[in-house]
Coordinates of C-alpha atoms and ligand atoms in Angstrom, one line a residue:
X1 CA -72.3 -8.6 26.8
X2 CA -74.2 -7.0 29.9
X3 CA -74.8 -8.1 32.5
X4 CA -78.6 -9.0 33.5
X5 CA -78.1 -6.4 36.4
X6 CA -77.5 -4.0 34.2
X7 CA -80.6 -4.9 32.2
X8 CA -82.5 -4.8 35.2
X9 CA -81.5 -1.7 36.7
X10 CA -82.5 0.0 33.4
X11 CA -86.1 -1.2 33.5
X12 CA -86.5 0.5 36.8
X13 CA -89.2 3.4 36.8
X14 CA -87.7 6.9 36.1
X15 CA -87.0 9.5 38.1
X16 CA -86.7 13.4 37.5
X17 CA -83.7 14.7 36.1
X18 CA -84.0 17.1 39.4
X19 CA -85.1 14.5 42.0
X20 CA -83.0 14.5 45.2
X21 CA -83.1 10.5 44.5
X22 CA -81.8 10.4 41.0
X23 CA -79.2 13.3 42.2
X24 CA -77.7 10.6 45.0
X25 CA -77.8 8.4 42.1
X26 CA -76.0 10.7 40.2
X27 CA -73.0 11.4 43.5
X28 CA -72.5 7.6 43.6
X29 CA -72.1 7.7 39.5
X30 CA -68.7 10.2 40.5
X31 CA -67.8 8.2 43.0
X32 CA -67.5 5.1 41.4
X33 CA -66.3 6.5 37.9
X34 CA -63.5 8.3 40.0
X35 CA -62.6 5.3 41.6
X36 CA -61.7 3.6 38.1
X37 CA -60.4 6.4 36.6
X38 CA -57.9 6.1 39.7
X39 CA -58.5 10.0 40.5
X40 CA -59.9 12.5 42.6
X41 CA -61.2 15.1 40.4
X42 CA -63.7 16.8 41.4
X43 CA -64.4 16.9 38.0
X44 CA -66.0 13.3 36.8
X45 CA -68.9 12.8 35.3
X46 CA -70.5 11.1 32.5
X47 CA -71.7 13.0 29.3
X48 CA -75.0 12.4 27.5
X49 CA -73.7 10.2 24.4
X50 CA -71.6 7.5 22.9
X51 CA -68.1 7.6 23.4
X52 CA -67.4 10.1 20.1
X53 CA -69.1 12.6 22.7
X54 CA -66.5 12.2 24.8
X55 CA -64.0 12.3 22.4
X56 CA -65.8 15.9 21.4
X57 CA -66.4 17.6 24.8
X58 CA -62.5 16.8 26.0
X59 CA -60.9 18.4 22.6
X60 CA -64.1 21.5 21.9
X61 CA -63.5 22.3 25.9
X62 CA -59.5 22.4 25.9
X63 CA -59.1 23.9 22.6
X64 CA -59.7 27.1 21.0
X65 CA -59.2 28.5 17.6
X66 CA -55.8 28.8 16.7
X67 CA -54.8 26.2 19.6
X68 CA -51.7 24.2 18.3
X69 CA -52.7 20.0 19.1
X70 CA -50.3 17.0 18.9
X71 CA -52.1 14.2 18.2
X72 CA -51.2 10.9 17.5
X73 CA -52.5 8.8 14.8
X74 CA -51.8 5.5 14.5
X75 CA -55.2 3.9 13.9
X76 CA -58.7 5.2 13.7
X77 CA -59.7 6.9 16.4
X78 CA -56.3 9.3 15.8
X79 CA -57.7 10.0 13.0
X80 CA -61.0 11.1 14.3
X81 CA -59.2 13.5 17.0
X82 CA -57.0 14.7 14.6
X83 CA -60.7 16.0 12.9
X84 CA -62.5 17.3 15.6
X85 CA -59.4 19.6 16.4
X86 CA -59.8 20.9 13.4
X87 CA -63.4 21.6 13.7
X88 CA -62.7 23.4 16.8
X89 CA -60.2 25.8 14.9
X90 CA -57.4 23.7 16.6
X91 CA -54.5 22.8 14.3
X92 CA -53.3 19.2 14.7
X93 CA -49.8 18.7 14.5
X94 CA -49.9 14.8 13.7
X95 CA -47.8 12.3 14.8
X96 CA -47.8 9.5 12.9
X97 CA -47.0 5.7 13.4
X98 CA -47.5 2.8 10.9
X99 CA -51.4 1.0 12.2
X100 CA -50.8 -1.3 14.8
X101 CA -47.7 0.4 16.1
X102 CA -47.5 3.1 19.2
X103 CA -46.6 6.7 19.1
X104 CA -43.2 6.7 20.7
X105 CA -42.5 8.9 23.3
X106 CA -39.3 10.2 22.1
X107 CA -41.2 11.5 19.1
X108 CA -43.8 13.5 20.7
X109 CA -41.3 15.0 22.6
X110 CA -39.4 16.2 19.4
X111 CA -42.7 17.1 18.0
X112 CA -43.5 19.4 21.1
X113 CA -39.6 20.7 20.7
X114 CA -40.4 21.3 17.3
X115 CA -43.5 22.7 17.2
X116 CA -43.2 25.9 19.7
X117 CA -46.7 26.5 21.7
X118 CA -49.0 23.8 21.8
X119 CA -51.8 23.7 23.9
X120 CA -52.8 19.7 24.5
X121 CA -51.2 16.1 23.2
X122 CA -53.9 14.2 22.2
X123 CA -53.4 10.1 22.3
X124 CA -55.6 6.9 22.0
X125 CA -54.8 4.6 25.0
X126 CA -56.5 1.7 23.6
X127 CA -56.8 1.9 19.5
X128 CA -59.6 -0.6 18.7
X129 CA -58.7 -0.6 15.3
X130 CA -55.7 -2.1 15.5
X131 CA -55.1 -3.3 19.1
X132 CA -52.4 -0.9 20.1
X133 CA -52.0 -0.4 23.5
X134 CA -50.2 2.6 23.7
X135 CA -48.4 3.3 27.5
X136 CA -49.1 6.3 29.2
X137 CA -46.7 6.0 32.2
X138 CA -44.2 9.0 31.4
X139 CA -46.0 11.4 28.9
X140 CA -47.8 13.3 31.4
X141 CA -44.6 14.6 32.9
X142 CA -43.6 15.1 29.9
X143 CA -46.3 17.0 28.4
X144 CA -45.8 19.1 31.8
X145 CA -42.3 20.1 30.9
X146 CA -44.0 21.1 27.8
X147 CA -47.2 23.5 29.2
X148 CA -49.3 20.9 27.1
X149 CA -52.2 19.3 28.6
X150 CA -52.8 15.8 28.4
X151 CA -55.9 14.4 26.4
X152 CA -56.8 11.1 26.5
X153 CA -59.2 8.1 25.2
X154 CA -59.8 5.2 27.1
X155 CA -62.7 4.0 25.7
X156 CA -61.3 0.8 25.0
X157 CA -59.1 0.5 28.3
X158 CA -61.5 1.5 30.8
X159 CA -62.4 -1.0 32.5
X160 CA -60.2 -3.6 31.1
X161 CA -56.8 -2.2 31.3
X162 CA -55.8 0.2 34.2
X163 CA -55.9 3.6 33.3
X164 CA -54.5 5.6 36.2
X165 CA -55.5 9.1 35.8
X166 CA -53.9 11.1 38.6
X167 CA -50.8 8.5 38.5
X168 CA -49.5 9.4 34.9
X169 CA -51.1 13.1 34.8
X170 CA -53.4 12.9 32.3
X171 CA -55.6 16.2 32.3
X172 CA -58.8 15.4 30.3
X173 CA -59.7 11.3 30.1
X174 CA -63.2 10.0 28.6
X175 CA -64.5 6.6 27.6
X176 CA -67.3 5.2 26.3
X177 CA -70.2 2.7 28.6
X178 CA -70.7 0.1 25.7
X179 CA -66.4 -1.6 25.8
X180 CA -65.1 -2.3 28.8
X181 CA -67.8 -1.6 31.1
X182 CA -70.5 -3.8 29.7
X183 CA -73.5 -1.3 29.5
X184 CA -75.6 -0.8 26.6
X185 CA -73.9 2.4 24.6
X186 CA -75.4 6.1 25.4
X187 CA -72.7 7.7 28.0
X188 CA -69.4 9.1 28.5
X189 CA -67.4 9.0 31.3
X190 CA -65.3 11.9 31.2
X191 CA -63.0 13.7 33.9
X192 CA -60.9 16.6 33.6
X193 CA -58.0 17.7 36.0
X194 CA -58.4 21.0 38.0
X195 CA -55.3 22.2 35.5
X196 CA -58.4 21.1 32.5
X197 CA -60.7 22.8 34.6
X198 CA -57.9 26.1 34.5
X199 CA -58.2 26.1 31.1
X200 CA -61.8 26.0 30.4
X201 CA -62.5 28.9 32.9
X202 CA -59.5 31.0 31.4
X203 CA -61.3 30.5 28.1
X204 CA -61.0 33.9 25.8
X205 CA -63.9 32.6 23.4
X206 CA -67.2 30.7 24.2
X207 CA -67.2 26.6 24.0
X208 CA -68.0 25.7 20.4
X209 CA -70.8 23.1 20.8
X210 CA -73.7 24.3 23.0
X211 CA -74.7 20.9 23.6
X212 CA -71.1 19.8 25.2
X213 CA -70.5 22.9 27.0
X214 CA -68.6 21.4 30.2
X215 CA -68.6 24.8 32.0
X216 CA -72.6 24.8 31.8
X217 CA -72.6 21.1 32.4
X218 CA -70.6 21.3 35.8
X219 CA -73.3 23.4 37.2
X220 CA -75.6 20.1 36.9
X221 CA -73.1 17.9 38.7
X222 CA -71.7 20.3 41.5
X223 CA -73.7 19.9 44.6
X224 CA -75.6 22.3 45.6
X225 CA -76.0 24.1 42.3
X226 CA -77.9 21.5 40.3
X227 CA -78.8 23.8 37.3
X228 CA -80.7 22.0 34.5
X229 CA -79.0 22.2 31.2
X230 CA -80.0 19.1 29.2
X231 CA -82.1 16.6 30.5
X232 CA -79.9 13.8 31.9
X233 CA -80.5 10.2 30.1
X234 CA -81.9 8.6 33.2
X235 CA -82.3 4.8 32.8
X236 CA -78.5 5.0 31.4
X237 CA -77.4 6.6 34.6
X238 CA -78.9 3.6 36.7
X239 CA -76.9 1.4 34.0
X240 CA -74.2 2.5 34.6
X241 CA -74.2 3.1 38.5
X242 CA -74.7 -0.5 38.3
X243 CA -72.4 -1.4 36.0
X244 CA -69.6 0.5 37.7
X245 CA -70.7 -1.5 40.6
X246 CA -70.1 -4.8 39.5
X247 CA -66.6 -3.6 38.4
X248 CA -65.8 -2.0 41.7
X249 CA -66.9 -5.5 43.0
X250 CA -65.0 -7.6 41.0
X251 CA -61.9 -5.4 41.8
X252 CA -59.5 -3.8 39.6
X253 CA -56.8 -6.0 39.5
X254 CA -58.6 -9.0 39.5
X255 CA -60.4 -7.5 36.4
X256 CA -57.1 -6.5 34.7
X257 CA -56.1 -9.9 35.3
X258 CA -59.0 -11.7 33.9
X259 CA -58.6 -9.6 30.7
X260 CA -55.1 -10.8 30.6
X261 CA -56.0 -14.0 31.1
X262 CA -58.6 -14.6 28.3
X263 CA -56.7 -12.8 25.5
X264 CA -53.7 -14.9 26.2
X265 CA -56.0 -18.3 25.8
X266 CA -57.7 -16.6 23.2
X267 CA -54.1 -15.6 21.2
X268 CA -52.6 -18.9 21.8
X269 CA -55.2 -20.5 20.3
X270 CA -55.1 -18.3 16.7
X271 CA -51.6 -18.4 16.4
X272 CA -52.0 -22.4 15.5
X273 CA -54.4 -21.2 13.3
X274 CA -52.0 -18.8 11.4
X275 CA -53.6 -15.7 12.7
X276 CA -50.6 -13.3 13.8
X277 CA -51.3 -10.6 15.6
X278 CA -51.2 -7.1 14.1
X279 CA -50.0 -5.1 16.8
X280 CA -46.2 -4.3 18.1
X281 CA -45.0 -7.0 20.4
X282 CA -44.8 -6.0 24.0
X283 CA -48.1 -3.2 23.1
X284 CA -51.1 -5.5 22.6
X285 CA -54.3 -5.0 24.5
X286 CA -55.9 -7.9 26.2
X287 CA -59.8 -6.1 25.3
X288 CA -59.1 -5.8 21.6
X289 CA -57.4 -9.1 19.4
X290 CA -56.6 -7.6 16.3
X291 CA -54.8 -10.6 14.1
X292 CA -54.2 -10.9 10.4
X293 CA -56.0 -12.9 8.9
X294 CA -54.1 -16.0 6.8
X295 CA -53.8 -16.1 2.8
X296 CA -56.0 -17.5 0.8
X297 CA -58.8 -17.2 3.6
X298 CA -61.9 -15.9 2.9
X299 CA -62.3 -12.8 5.8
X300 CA -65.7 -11.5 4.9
X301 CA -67.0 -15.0 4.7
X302 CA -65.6 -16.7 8.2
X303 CA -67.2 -13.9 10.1
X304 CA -70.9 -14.6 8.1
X305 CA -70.6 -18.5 9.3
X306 CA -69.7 -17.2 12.6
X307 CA -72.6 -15.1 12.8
X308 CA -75.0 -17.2 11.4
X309 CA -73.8 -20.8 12.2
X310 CA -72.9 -19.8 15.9
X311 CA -74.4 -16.9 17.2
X312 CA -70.8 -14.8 17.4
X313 CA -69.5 -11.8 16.0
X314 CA -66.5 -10.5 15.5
X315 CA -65.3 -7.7 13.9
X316 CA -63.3 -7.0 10.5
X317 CA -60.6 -4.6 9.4
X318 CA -61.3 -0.6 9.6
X319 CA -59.9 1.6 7.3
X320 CA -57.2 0.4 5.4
X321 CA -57.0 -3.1 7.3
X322 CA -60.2 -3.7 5.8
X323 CA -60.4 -7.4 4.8
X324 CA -57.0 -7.9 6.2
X325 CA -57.8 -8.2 9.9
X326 CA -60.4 -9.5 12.3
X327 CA -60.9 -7.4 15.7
X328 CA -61.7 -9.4 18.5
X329 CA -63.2 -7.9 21.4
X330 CA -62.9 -9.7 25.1
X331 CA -64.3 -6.6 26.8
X332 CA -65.9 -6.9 30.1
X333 CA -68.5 -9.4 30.2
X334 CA -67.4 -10.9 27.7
X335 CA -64.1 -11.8 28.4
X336 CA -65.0 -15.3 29.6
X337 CA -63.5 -18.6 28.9
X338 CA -66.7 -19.8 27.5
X339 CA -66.3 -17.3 24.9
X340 CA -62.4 -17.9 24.2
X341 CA -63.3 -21.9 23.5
X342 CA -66.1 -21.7 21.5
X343 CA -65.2 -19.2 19.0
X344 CA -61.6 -20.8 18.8
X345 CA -63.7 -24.4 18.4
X346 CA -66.0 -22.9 15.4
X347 CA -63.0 -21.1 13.4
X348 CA -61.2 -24.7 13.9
X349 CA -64.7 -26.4 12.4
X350 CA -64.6 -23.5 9.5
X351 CA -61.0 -23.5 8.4
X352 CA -61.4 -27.5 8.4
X353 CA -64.2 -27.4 5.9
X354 CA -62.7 -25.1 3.6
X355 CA -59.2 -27.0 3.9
X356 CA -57.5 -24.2 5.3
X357 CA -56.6 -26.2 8.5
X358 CA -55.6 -30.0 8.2
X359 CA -57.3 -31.1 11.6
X360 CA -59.0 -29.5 14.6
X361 CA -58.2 -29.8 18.8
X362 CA -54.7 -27.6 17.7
X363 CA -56.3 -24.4 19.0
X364 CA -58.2 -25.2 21.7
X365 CA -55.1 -27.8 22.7
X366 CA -53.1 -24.1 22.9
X367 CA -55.9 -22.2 24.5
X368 CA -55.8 -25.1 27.6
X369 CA -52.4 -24.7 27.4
X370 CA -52.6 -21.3 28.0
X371 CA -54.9 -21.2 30.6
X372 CA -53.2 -24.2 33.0
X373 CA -50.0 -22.3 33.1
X374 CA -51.2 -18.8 33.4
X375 CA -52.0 -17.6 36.8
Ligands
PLP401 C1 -65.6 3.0 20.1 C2 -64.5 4.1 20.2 C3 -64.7 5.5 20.2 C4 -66.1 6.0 19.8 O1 -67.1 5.6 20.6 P1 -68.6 5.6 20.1 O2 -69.3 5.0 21.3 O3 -68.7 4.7 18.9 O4 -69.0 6.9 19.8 C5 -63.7 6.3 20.4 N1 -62.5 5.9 20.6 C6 -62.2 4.6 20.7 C7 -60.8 4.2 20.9 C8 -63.2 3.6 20.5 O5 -62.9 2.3 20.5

């Protein structure tokens, strides 16, 4: 969901990708991206593209040919790193965890033992496809013992679950405007530590892509230098100043919170249901609800009367969870109550009609619980 300011802002008439106007716009952009990525770089700014882009410019800036990268693939978006290293020239040294499980710290730090030079670790904060919330407190330290840098994506935690930046060391971060922050997809948010920065100007060989080229794109962000590179996407840039906004107005904590607050309700509610959740106790996110999805239901066809009987969609299994989980977003916007109780009221009305729930009022009953003793 996004917010109608959101939608407003981007129907406002465009300015020049040079205009001193859309370059204030473009100041307060930093400003309020560094303020929930919890950092100061210098160094924060949001790429032209989805969050894949992202996912590209961090890993094609850091690495060069021959680079050695741990990454960690327990899900997806692992996976997808794992490729682009290898695009670059990198070679990924994986480590792997069953889907729905972290990467334990332990073994990245045998693997970086192990594995002599390596140049970055490379791990998925939030894994949307299976709603692991991997924690980040201790591996930049760790990755500092090591010489590694640390890359990370928080494209489904930004915004929803604190990401501290500068707090747990993390060297390259991106994310993605369509999760967390509730704006239409088309940017990354990306910032890079000045150790990142280090790296990218102590390059031996030029940046693969042309298009992602963060030493050409800096020049367009710095003050003062403003060289055009790539015309910027201007209507997303007013999105998301405005949509940073409304989080910086809302408040961090009381965002977190809200998250929490919602998936909890939400959870409740599908555990009466027999939906348990796929991911490791202790290590679920609170933007993505990734449960399993009960015998003898039919997965495909639940999320078809959802869609067309009551205007909701949720997602299904990716890879090989396919038809074995639904993914449940409660990002940003829409992590709202309204949401929680009316898609927990229509799966109660679904499963009743095909017999695979005796009654209805169970789930909701849980999700009220839920809500009247959380905080
Ligand atoms: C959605 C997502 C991406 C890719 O973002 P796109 O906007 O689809 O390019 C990358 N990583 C994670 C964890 C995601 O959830």
């Amino acid at each position: 969901m996004v917010h109608p300011r959101v939608l407003r802002a981007m129907s406002t008439p465009l300015l020049g990708h040079l205009d001193p106007e859309f370059l204030t716009i473009m100041n307060q952009v930093q400003t309020l991206l560094r303020a929930v990525f919890e950092t100061q770089n210098p160094f924060t700014i949001a790429v032209s593209g989805t969050g894949s882009a992202g996912m590209e410019a961090a890993l094609v800036n850091l690495i060069e040919p021959g680079d050695q990268v741990i990454v960690g693939v327990n899900g997806v978006f692992g996976t997808r790193m794992a490729d682009i290293v290898g695009r670059a020239g990198g070679r990924s040294v994986k480590v792997e965890a069953p889907w729905g499980q972290i990467i334990d710290l332990p073994r990245l730090e045998g693997a970086l033992k192990q594995a002599g030079a390596v140049k970055a670790v490379a791990l998925v904060h939030a894994e949307t496809s299976t709603g692991a919330h991997q924690p980040l407190e201790d591996a930049g330290a760790l990755c500092r013992r090591h010489g590694a840098l640390l890359i990370v994506d928080a494209v489904t935690s930004l915004g929803g679950v604190p990401v501290q930046v500068d707090a747990w060391g993390i060297d390259a971060c991106y994310s993605g405007t369509q999760k967390c922050l509730s704006c239409p997809p088309g940017l990354a948010p990306l910032t890079l530590s000045p150790r990142a920065l280090e790296t990218l100007k102590a390059r031996k060989t030029k940046v693969q892509s042309w298009y992602l080229d963060m030493s050409m794109i800096a020049d367009y962000w710095t003050e003062g230098k403003r060289a055009y590179h790539h015309t910027a996407p201007i209507s997303m840039v007013y999105a998301l100043r405005e949509a940073l906004r409304l989080v910086v107005e809302e408040g961090l904590e009381a965002r977190f919170a809200r998250h929490r607050r919602h998936s909890a309700a939400l959870m409740a509610g599908l555990a009466t249901l027999g939906c348990e959740p796929q991911a490791q106790a202790g290590h679920r996110l609170p933007t993505l609800n990734c449960v399993h999805v009960p015998s003898g239901v039919d997965e495909a066809g639940v999320r078809k009367s959802l869609l067309a009987e009551f205007g909701i969609e949720i997602g299904g299994g990716l890879g090989p969870l396919a038809g074995q989980v639904w993914r449940i977003g409660l990002m940003g916007e829409s992590s709202r109550h309204e949401h929680v109780v009316t898609l927990l009221s229509a799966l109660e009305q679904i499963f009743r009609r095909h017999g695979w729930a005796k009654q209805t009022g169970h789930a909701l009953a849980a999700a009220h619980q839920s809500y009247a003793t959380s905080a």
